[in-house]
CSV table of C-alpha atoms in Angstrom, one decimal:
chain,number,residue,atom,x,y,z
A,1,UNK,CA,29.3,18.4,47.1
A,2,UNK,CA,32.5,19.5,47.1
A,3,UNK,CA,34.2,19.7,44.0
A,4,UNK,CA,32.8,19.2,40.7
A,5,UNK,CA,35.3,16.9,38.1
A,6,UNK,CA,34.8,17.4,34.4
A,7,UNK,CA,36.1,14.1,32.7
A,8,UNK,CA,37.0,14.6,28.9
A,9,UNK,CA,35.0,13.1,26.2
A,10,UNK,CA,35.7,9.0,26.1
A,11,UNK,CA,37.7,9.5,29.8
A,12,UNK,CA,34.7,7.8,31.9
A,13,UNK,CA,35.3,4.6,32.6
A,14,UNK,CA,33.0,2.1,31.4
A,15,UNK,CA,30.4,1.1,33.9
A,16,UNK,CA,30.3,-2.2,34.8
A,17,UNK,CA,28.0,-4.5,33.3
A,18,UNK,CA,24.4,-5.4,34.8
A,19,UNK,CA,23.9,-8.9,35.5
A,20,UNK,CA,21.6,-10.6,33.8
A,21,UNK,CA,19.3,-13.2,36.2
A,22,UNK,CA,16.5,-15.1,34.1
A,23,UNK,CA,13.3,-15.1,35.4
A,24,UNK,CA,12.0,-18.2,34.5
A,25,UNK,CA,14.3,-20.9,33.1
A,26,UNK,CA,14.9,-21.3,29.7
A,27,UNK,CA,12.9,-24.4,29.0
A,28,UNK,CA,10.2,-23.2,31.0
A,29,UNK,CA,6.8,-23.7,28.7
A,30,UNK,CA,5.2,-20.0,28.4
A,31,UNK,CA,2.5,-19.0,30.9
A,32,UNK,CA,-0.9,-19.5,29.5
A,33,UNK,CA,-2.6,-16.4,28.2
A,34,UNK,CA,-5.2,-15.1,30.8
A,35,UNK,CA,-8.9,-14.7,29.3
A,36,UNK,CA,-12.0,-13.4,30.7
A,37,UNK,CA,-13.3,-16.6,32.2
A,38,UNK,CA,-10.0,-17.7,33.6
A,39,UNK,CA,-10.5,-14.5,35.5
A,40,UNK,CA,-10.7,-14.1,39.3
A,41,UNK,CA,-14.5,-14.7,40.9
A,42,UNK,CA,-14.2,-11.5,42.3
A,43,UNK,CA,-13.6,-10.2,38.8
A,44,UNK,CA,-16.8,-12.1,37.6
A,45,UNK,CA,-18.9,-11.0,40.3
A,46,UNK,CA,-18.0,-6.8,39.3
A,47,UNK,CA,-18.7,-7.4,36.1
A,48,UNK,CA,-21.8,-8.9,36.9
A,49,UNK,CA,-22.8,-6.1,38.9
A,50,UNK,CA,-21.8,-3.4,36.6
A,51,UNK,CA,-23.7,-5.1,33.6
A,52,UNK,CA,-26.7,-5.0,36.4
A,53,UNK,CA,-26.0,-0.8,36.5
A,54,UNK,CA,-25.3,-0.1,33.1
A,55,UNK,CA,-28.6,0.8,31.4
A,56,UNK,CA,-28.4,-0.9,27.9
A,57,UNK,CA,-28.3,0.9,24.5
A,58,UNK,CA,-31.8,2.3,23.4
A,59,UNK,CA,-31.8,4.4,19.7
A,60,UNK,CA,-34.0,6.5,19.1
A,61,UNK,CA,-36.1,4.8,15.6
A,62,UNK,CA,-36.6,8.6,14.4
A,63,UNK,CA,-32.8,9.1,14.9
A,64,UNK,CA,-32.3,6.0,13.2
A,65,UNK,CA,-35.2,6.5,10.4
A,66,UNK,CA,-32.8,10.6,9.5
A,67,UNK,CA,-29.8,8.2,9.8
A,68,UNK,CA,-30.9,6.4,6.8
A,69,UNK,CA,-32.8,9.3,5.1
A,70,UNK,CA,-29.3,11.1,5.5
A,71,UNK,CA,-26.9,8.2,4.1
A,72,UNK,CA,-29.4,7.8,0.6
A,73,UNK,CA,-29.1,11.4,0.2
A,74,UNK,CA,-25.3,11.2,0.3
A,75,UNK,CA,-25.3,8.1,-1.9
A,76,UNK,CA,-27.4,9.6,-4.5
A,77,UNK,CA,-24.9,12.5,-4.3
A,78,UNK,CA,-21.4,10.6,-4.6
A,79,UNK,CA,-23.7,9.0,-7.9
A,80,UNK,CA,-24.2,12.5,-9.2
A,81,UNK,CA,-20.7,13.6,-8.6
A,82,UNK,CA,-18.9,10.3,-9.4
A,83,UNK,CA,-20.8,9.1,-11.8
A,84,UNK,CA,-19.7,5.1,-12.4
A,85,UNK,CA,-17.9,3.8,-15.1
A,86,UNK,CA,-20.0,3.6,-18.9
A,87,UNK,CA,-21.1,-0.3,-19.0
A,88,UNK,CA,-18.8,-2.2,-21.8
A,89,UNK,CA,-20.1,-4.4,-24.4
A,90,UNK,CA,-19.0,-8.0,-23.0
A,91,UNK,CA,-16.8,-9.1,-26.8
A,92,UNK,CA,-15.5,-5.2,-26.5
A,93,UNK,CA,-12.1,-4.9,-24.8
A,94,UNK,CA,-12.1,-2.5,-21.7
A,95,UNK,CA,-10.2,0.5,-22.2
A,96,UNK,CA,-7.6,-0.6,-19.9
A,97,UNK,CA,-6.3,-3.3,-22.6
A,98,UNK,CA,-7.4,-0.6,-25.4
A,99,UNK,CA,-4.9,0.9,-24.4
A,100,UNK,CA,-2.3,-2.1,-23.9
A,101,UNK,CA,-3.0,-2.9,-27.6
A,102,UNK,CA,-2.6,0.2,-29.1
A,103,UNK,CA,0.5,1.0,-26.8
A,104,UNK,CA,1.6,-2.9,-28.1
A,105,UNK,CA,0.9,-1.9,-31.8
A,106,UNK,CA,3.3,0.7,-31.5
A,107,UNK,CA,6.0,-1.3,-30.1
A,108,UNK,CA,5.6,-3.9,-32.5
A,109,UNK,CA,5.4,-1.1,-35.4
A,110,UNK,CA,8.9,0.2,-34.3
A,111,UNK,CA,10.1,-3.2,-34.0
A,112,UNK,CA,9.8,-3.4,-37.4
A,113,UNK,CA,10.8,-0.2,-38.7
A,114,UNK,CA,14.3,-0.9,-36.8
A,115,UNK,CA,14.6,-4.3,-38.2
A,116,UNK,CA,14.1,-3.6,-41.7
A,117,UNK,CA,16.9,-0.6,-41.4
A,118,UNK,CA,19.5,-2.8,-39.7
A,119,UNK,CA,18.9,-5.1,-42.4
A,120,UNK,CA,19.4,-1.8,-45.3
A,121,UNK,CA,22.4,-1.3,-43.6
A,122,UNK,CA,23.7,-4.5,-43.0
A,123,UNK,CA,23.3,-5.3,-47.1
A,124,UNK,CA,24.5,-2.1,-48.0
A,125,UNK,CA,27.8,-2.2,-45.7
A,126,UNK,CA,28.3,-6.0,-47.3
A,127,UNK,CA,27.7,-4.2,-51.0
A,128,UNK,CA,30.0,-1.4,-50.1
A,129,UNK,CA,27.5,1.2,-51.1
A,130,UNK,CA,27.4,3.1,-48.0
A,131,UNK,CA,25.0,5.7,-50.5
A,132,UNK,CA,21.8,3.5,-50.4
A,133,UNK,CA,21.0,3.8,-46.8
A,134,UNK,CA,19.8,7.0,-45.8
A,135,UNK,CA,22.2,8.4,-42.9
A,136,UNK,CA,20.6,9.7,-40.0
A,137,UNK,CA,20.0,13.4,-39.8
A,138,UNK,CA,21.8,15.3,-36.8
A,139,UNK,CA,19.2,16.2,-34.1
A,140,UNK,CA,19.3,19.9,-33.3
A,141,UNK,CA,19.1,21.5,-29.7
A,142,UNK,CA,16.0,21.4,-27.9
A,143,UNK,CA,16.6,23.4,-24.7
């Protein structure tokens, strides 16, 4: 090397675009997906011989027996620390829509209160008494 060019930014030419060859043709059907028994017979015969040398999976039953003894004692546990839900009477609602209801009471207690004020104030501003519906009172600073 020579000499050493520093180009500014955007200066390089674009390089030339890559052609593009297809593989397969485009109405070619895909290639059929390879399984284990569309394998090679060489394949088969390896795997045939390394099943033969594997030795096969032996547990222990103590291992398996503390296994067990191990998972109830962490069962009984999780019950002790998480205790379940308290059983519900089957006509009682679950607390879940309790709480829907009571949230729906509210709304519908509200609902009312605002309607029967829009309609003080609608038949007092037709009367012209503007003295029979109480005026709001002016909310102070909270913060």
């Amino acid at each position: 090397m020579r000499s050493v060019r520093v180009l500014a930014v955007g200066a390089a030419p674009d390089p030339r675009p890559a052609v593009q060859t297809q593989a397969t043709a485009p109405d070619a059907p895909p290639a059929p997906v390879k399984t284990r028994e569309m394998a090679s017979p060489g394949f088969h015969q390896a795997l045939a011989a390394h099943q033969a040398v594997a030795p096969p999976r032996r547990t222990d039953p103590s291992i398996a027996q503390a296994v067990e003894r191990q998972t109830a004692a962490m069962r009984a546990l999780s019950l002790q620390a998480f205790p379940g839900p308290e059983p519900v009477a089957d006509d009682a609602p679950a607390p879940i829509e309790q709480a829907r209801i009571e949230r729906r009471r509210q709304t519908d207690v509200s609902h009312a209160a605002a309607v029967r004020r829009a309609r003080a104030e609608r038949a007092a501003r037709e009367a012209g008494t503007a003295a029979a519906v109480p005026q709001p009172t002016t909310l102070g600073r909270t913060a």
